[in-house]
Each structure stands twice: as structure tokens, then as C-alpha cells.
Amino acid sequence: MAILLTCIGPGASGKDLALFERMQSGGFSFTATTGAKTKQDKDICLRESDSNDNAQMTEQVEIIYNRLNEVEKKKLKDYHCTIFEYFPKDIMEKYRHQTTTDSFRSLHCNAQLREADELPWPEPYAHWTALSHRGCQFYTLFLEFQRKVDDDIDTRPVLEAIDINLKEIEMVERQLQQIKEAKQYVIEFVDEMAQKDIGKKRRRIRKFAFQQWMEVVLGTVDALVNASNFFGGRK
């Protein structure tokens, strides 16, 4: 069926259809003459088609047309209903008034449409290129957001590094409290020892001063006794 539709496609002439019928009846494998062929194959096709007269060619085209109608209206409709629903109902109508010139004109228009679809692309590209130039507002905005992204990337490791476990903080706090208590104990101990030492030194100073005073008094008494001044020595 696919070969048959390819044969009668746009651009196929009556000679092509006649040649198809001849090769089908002769058991040959047919490929549409509108496809790519070698020069030798084209010469063979032309020689065989020239040997047929107009009456035989018309008869063979009618046979092909009847086969198409049979496939479309009977076999597909009766045995393949789903395919028949999607099969074009006017499979031959669009070929009756269409010539090779119309086919080439249609292909030419389609090619121009494809090229025209590609033309609008350079204008948006040029617009975006202009936005990327220095001094453009879009360029400045892009740099600003890029800096923000860079800042987020740079500060993330720092934030992760300072993420301390709460248990570790509590342990450090307890250690600081112990150090503070130990410091206070040392201060109190040193103060107590200093007070005791100062008291001892004071007592020693007083004893030494009293000793010196006694030595002076005794020296004076001795001097008075030696001078026979008993009255002054008694005082």
C-alpha cells in the first residue's frame, strides 16, 4: 500500500503509473520514478514506457484507480474500521487537478516558509547581545545579583564553621565557672596567709621595739647606779 501511494504521489506522471502496473504484473519490485535513481535505471524506465500506447496506459491507470477505491471503500471499511476512520476519504480527488508544476510550486513555498521561520531569530539574539554590553542596566543588574550569589557561596563555609554544638558550649561554661571559683579560693587563701604573716611581723616588730626600749632603760639605770645616783636609778 505504501509503494502504491508513493507511486501516485505529487509529481508522478501517467507514464510512471503505467510503468508501475507493468512491473507489478511482471513480478518486479517497483520504486517511484520520482525518487532517486541511477542514470541506467531511468533510461530503462523511459524505453519501456515509450513502448506502450496511450490506450494501454489509460487502461492501466484506471485499474490502479479502481484498486485504490476498493482498498479505501471496502477492505479498510469492512476489516479495518479504525484505520478507515483516519484514512483520507478523497485520496484521489486531490490528484485529479494537480500537476507537476503545482507540486514544485508547493515545495518551493514550503522551503521559503522554513527559511522565513529562521529569519526572526537574529533579531532577538542581537537584542540580548546589546543587553550584555557594559553600561547597560541589565548588565549592572546581572553583576549585582552575581555578587550576591558569590557572597552566599563565600559565607556558607564560615557559617558552617561557627556552628558549635550546644553541649560543647555548656561544657566550656562549666569549666569557666570552675576557673572562677578556683581563682576566688586562691585570692582568699593568699589574703588569709598574708594577714597571718602581717600579724606575725607586727608582733615581731613590737617585741623588737620593746626590747630596744628595755635595753635603753636598763642602760640608763646602770649608768645612774654607777654614778651613785640611787635616787635617779630608782625612778
CSV table of C-alpha atoms in Angstrom, one decimal:
chain,number,residue,atom,x,y,z
A,1,MET,CA,0.0,0.0,0.0
A,2,ALA,CA,2.9,2.4,0.9
A,3,ILE,CA,4.5,1.7,-2.5
A,4,LEU,CA,1.2,2.3,-4.3
A,5,LEU,CA,0.7,5.7,-2.6
A,6,THR,CA,4.3,6.7,-3.3
A,7,CYS,CA,3.8,5.9,-7.0
A,8,ILE,CA,0.8,8.2,-7.3
A,9,GLY,CA,2.2,10.9,-5.2
A,10,PRO,CA,2.5,14.5,-6.4
A,11,GLY,CA,4.9,14.6,-9.3
A,12,ALA,CA,4.1,11.2,-10.7
A,13,SER,CA,3.1,11.2,-14.3
A,14,GLY,CA,0.9,8.9,-16.3
A,15,LYS,CA,4.0,7.1,-17.6
A,16,ASP,CA,5.0,6.4,-14.1
A,17,LEU,CA,1.6,4.8,-13.3
A,18,ALA,CA,1.7,2.8,-16.4
A,19,LEU,CA,5.2,1.6,-15.7
A,20,PHE,CA,4.2,0.6,-12.2
A,21,GLU,CA,1.3,-1.5,-13.4
A,22,ARG,CA,3.6,-3.2,-16.0
A,23,MET,CA,6.3,-4.0,-13.4
A,24,GLN,CA,3.7,-5.3,-10.9
A,25,SER,CA,2.2,-7.7,-13.4
A,26,GLY,CA,5.7,-8.8,-14.4
A,27,GLY,CA,6.8,-9.6,-10.8
A,28,PHE,CA,9.3,-6.8,-10.4
A,29,SER,CA,9.9,-4.6,-7.3
A,30,PHE,CA,8.8,-1.1,-8.1
A,31,THR,CA,10.1,2.2,-6.7
A,32,ALA,CA,8.5,5.5,-7.7
A,33,THR,CA,10.3,7.2,-10.6
A,34,THR,CA,10.2,10.5,-8.7
A,35,GLY,CA,12.7,9.1,-6.2
A,36,ALA,CA,16.5,9.0,-6.6
A,37,LYS,CA,17.6,6.6,-9.4
A,38,THR,CA,20.7,5.9,-11.3
A,39,LYS,CA,21.0,7.1,-14.9
A,40,GLN,CA,20.8,3.5,-16.2
A,41,ASP,CA,17.5,2.8,-14.3
A,42,LYS,CA,16.0,6.0,-15.7
A,43,ASP,CA,16.9,5.0,-19.3
A,44,ILE,CA,15.3,1.6,-18.9
A,45,CYS,CA,12.1,3.1,-17.5
A,46,LEU,CA,11.9,5.6,-20.4
A,47,ARG,CA,12.4,2.9,-23.0
A,48,GLU,CA,9.7,0.6,-21.5
A,49,SER,CA,7.2,3.5,-21.1
A,50,ASP,CA,7.7,4.6,-24.7
A,51,SER,CA,6.7,1.2,-26.0
A,52,ASN,CA,3.2,1.5,-24.5
A,53,ASP,CA,0.5,3.3,-26.4
A,54,ASN,CA,-2.0,5.7,-24.9
A,55,ALA,CA,-4.9,3.3,-24.8
A,56,GLN,CA,-2.9,0.7,-22.7
A,57,MET,CA,-1.7,3.4,-20.4
A,58,THR,CA,-5.2,4.8,-19.8
A,59,GLU,CA,-6.4,1.3,-19.1
A,60,GLN,CA,-3.7,0.6,-16.5
A,61,VAL,CA,-4.3,3.9,-14.8
A,62,GLU,CA,-8.0,3.0,-14.4
A,63,ILE,CA,-7.0,-0.3,-12.9
A,64,ILE,CA,-4.9,1.4,-10.3
A,65,TYR,CA,-7.7,3.9,-9.6
A,66,ASN,CA,-10.2,1.0,-9.1
A,67,ARG,CA,-7.8,-0.8,-6.8
A,68,LEU,CA,-7.4,2.3,-4.6
A,69,ASN,CA,-11.1,2.8,-4.4
A,70,GLU,CA,-11.5,-0.9,-3.5
A,71,VAL,CA,-8.9,-0.6,-0.7
A,72,GLU,CA,-10.4,2.6,0.6
A,73,LYS,CA,-14.1,1.9,0.5
A,74,LYS,CA,-14.4,-1.9,1.0
A,75,LYS,CA,-11.4,-3.6,2.6
A,76,LEU,CA,-10.5,-0.9,5.0
A,77,LYS,CA,-14.1,-0.1,6.0
A,78,ASP,CA,-15.1,-3.7,6.5
A,79,TYR,CA,-12.0,-5.2,8.1
A,80,HIS,CA,-10.0,-2.3,9.5
A,81,CYS,CA,-12.5,0.2,10.8
A,82,THR,CA,-10.1,2.1,13.0
A,83,ILE,CA,-7.6,2.7,10.1
A,84,PHE,CA,-10.5,3.6,7.8
A,85,GLU,CA,-11.5,6.5,10.2
A,86,TYR,CA,-8.1,8.1,9.8
A,87,PHE,CA,-7.7,7.2,6.1
A,88,PRO,CA,-8.3,10.2,3.7
A,89,LYS,CA,-11.7,9.8,2.0
A,90,ASP,CA,-10.7,11.9,-1.0
A,91,ILE,CA,-7.5,10.0,-1.7
A,92,MET,CA,-7.8,10.5,-5.5
A,93,GLU,CA,-9.6,13.9,-5.6
A,94,LYS,CA,-6.5,15.9,-4.7
A,95,TYR,CA,-4.5,14.4,-7.5
A,96,ARG,CA,-7.1,14.9,-10.3
A,97,HIS,CA,-6.5,18.6,-10.8
A,98,GLN,CA,-2.9,18.8,-9.6
A,99,THR,CA,0.0,19.0,-12.0
A,100,THR,CA,3.8,18.6,-11.5
A,101,THR,CA,4.1,22.4,-11.7
A,102,ASP,CA,1.7,22.8,-8.7
A,103,SER,CA,3.7,20.2,-6.7
A,104,PHE,CA,7.0,22.0,-7.3
A,105,ARG,CA,5.4,25.4,-6.5
A,106,SER,CA,4.1,23.9,-3.2
A,107,LEU,CA,7.6,22.6,-2.3
A,108,HIS,CA,9.1,25.9,-3.2
A,109,CYS,CA,6.7,27.7,-0.9
A,110,ASN,CA,7.3,25.3,1.9
A,111,ALA,CA,11.1,25.8,1.6
A,112,GLN,CA,10.6,29.6,1.7
A,113,LEU,CA,8.5,29.2,4.8
A,114,ARG,CA,11.1,27.2,6.6
A,115,GLU,CA,13.7,29.8,5.7
A,116,ALA,CA,11.4,32.6,6.8
A,117,ASP,CA,10.9,30.9,10.2
A,118,GLU,CA,14.6,31.1,10.8
A,119,LEU,CA,14.9,34.8,9.9
A,120,PRO,CA,13.3,36.2,13.2
A,121,TRP,CA,16.0,34.6,15.3
A,122,PRO,CA,18.8,37.0,14.6
A,123,GLU,CA,16.8,40.0,15.9
A,124,PRO,CA,16.3,38.6,19.5
A,125,TYR,CA,19.9,37.4,19.5
A,126,ALA,CA,21.0,40.9,18.7
A,127,HIS,CA,18.8,42.3,21.4
A,128,TRP,CA,20.2,40.1,24.0
A,129,THR,CA,23.8,40.8,22.8
A,130,ALA,CA,23.1,44.5,23.3
A,131,LEU,CA,21.9,43.9,26.8
A,132,SER,CA,25.2,42.2,27.7
A,133,HIS,CA,27.3,45.3,26.9
A,134,ARG,CA,29.0,47.2,29.8
A,135,GLY,CA,27.0,50.2,30.9
A,136,CYS,CA,23.6,48.5,30.2
A,137,GLN,CA,21.1,48.4,33.0
A,138,PHE,CA,20.7,44.7,32.5
A,139,TYR,CA,24.5,44.2,32.7
A,140,THR,CA,24.6,46.1,36.0
A,141,LEU,CA,21.7,44.2,37.4
A,142,PHE,CA,23.3,40.9,36.4
A,143,LEU,CA,26.6,41.9,38.2
A,144,GLU,CA,24.7,42.8,41.4
A,145,PHE,CA,22.9,39.5,41.6
A,146,GLN,CA,26.1,37.7,40.7
A,147,ARG,CA,27.9,39.4,43.7
A,148,LYS,CA,25.0,38.3,45.9
A,149,VAL,CA,25.4,34.8,44.8
A,150,ASP,CA,29.1,34.9,45.3
A,151,ASP,CA,28.6,36.3,48.8
A,152,ASP,CA,26.2,33.4,49.6
A,153,ILE,CA,28.8,31.0,48.4
A,154,ASP,CA,31.6,32.6,50.4
A,155,THR,CA,29.8,32.9,53.7
A,156,ARG,CA,28.3,29.5,53.7
A,157,PRO,CA,31.5,27.7,54.8
A,158,VAL,CA,32.0,30.4,57.5
A,159,LEU,CA,28.5,29.8,58.9
A,160,GLU,CA,29.1,26.1,58.9
A,161,ALA,CA,32.4,26.6,60.7
A,162,ILE,CA,31.0,28.6,63.5
A,163,ASP,CA,28.1,26.1,64.1
A,164,ILE,CA,29.2,24.9,67.6
A,165,ASN,CA,27.4,22.1,69.4
A,166,LEU,CA,25.3,23.3,72.4
A,167,LYS,CA,26.8,20.6,74.7
A,168,GLU,CA,30.3,21.8,74.0
A,169,ILE,CA,29.2,25.4,74.9
A,170,GLU,CA,27.8,24.1,78.2
A,171,MET,CA,31.0,22.2,79.0
A,172,VAL,CA,33.1,25.3,78.3
A,173,GLU,CA,30.8,27.4,80.6
A,174,ARG,CA,31.2,24.9,83.4
A,175,GLN,CA,35.0,25.0,83.0
A,176,LEU,CA,35.0,28.8,83.2
A,177,GLN,CA,32.9,28.7,86.3
A,178,GLN,CA,35.4,26.3,87.9
A,179,ILE,CA,38.3,28.5,87.0
A,180,LYS,CA,36.5,31.5,88.5
A,181,GLU,CA,35.8,29.6,91.8
A,182,ALA,CA,39.4,28.4,91.9
A,183,LYS,CA,40.6,32.0,91.4
A,184,GLN,CA,38.4,33.2,94.3
A,185,TYR,CA,39.7,30.5,96.5
A,186,VAL,CA,43.3,31.4,95.7
A,187,ILE,CA,42.6,35.1,96.5
A,188,GLU,CA,41.0,34.2,99.8
A,189,PHE,CA,43.8,31.9,100.7
A,190,VAL,CA,46.5,34.4,99.8
A,191,ASP,CA,44.7,37.1,101.8
A,192,GLU,CA,44.4,34.9,104.8
A,193,MET,CA,48.1,33.9,104.7
A,194,ALA,CA,49.1,37.5,104.2
A,195,GLN,CA,47.1,38.6,107.2
A,196,LYS,CA,48.7,35.9,109.3
A,197,ASP,CA,52.1,36.9,108.1
A,198,ILE,CA,51.5,40.6,108.7
A,199,GLY,CA,50.3,39.8,112.2
A,200,LYS,CA,53.4,37.8,112.9
A,201,LYS,CA,55.6,40.6,111.6
A,202,ARG,CA,53.7,43.2,113.7
A,203,ARG,CA,54.2,41.1,116.8
A,204,ARG,CA,57.9,40.7,116.0
A,205,ILE,CA,58.3,44.5,115.4
A,206,ARG,CA,56.5,45.3,118.7
A,207,LYS,CA,58.7,42.8,120.6
A,208,PHE,CA,61.9,44.2,118.9
A,209,ALA,CA,60.8,47.8,119.8
A,210,PHE,CA,60.0,46.8,123.3
A,211,GLN,CA,63.4,45.0,123.6
A,212,GLN,CA,65.2,48.1,122.4
A,213,TRP,CA,63.3,50.3,124.8
A,214,MET,CA,64.2,47.9,127.7
A,215,GLU,CA,67.8,48.0,126.7
A,216,VAL,CA,67.8,51.8,126.8
A,217,VAL,CA,66.1,51.9,130.2
A,218,LEU,CA,68.5,49.3,131.6
A,219,GLY,CA,71.5,51.1,130.2
A,220,THR,CA,70.3,54.3,131.9
A,221,VAL,CA,69.8,52.6,135.2
A,222,ASP,CA,73.2,51.1,135.1
A,223,ALA,CA,74.7,54.5,134.4
A,224,LEU,CA,72.9,56.1,137.3
A,225,VAL,CA,73.9,53.3,139.7
A,226,ASN,CA,77.4,53.5,138.7
A,227,ALA,CA,77.3,57.3,139.3
A,228,SER,CA,76.0,56.5,142.9
A,229,ASN,CA,72.8,58.3,142.0
A,230,PHE,CA,70.5,55.8,143.7
A,231,PHE,CA,67.6,58.2,143.7
A,232,GLY,CA,67.6,58.6,139.9
A,233,GLY,CA,68.1,54.9,139.4
A,234,ARG,CA,65.1,54.0,141.5
A,235,LYS,CA,63.0,56.3,139.4
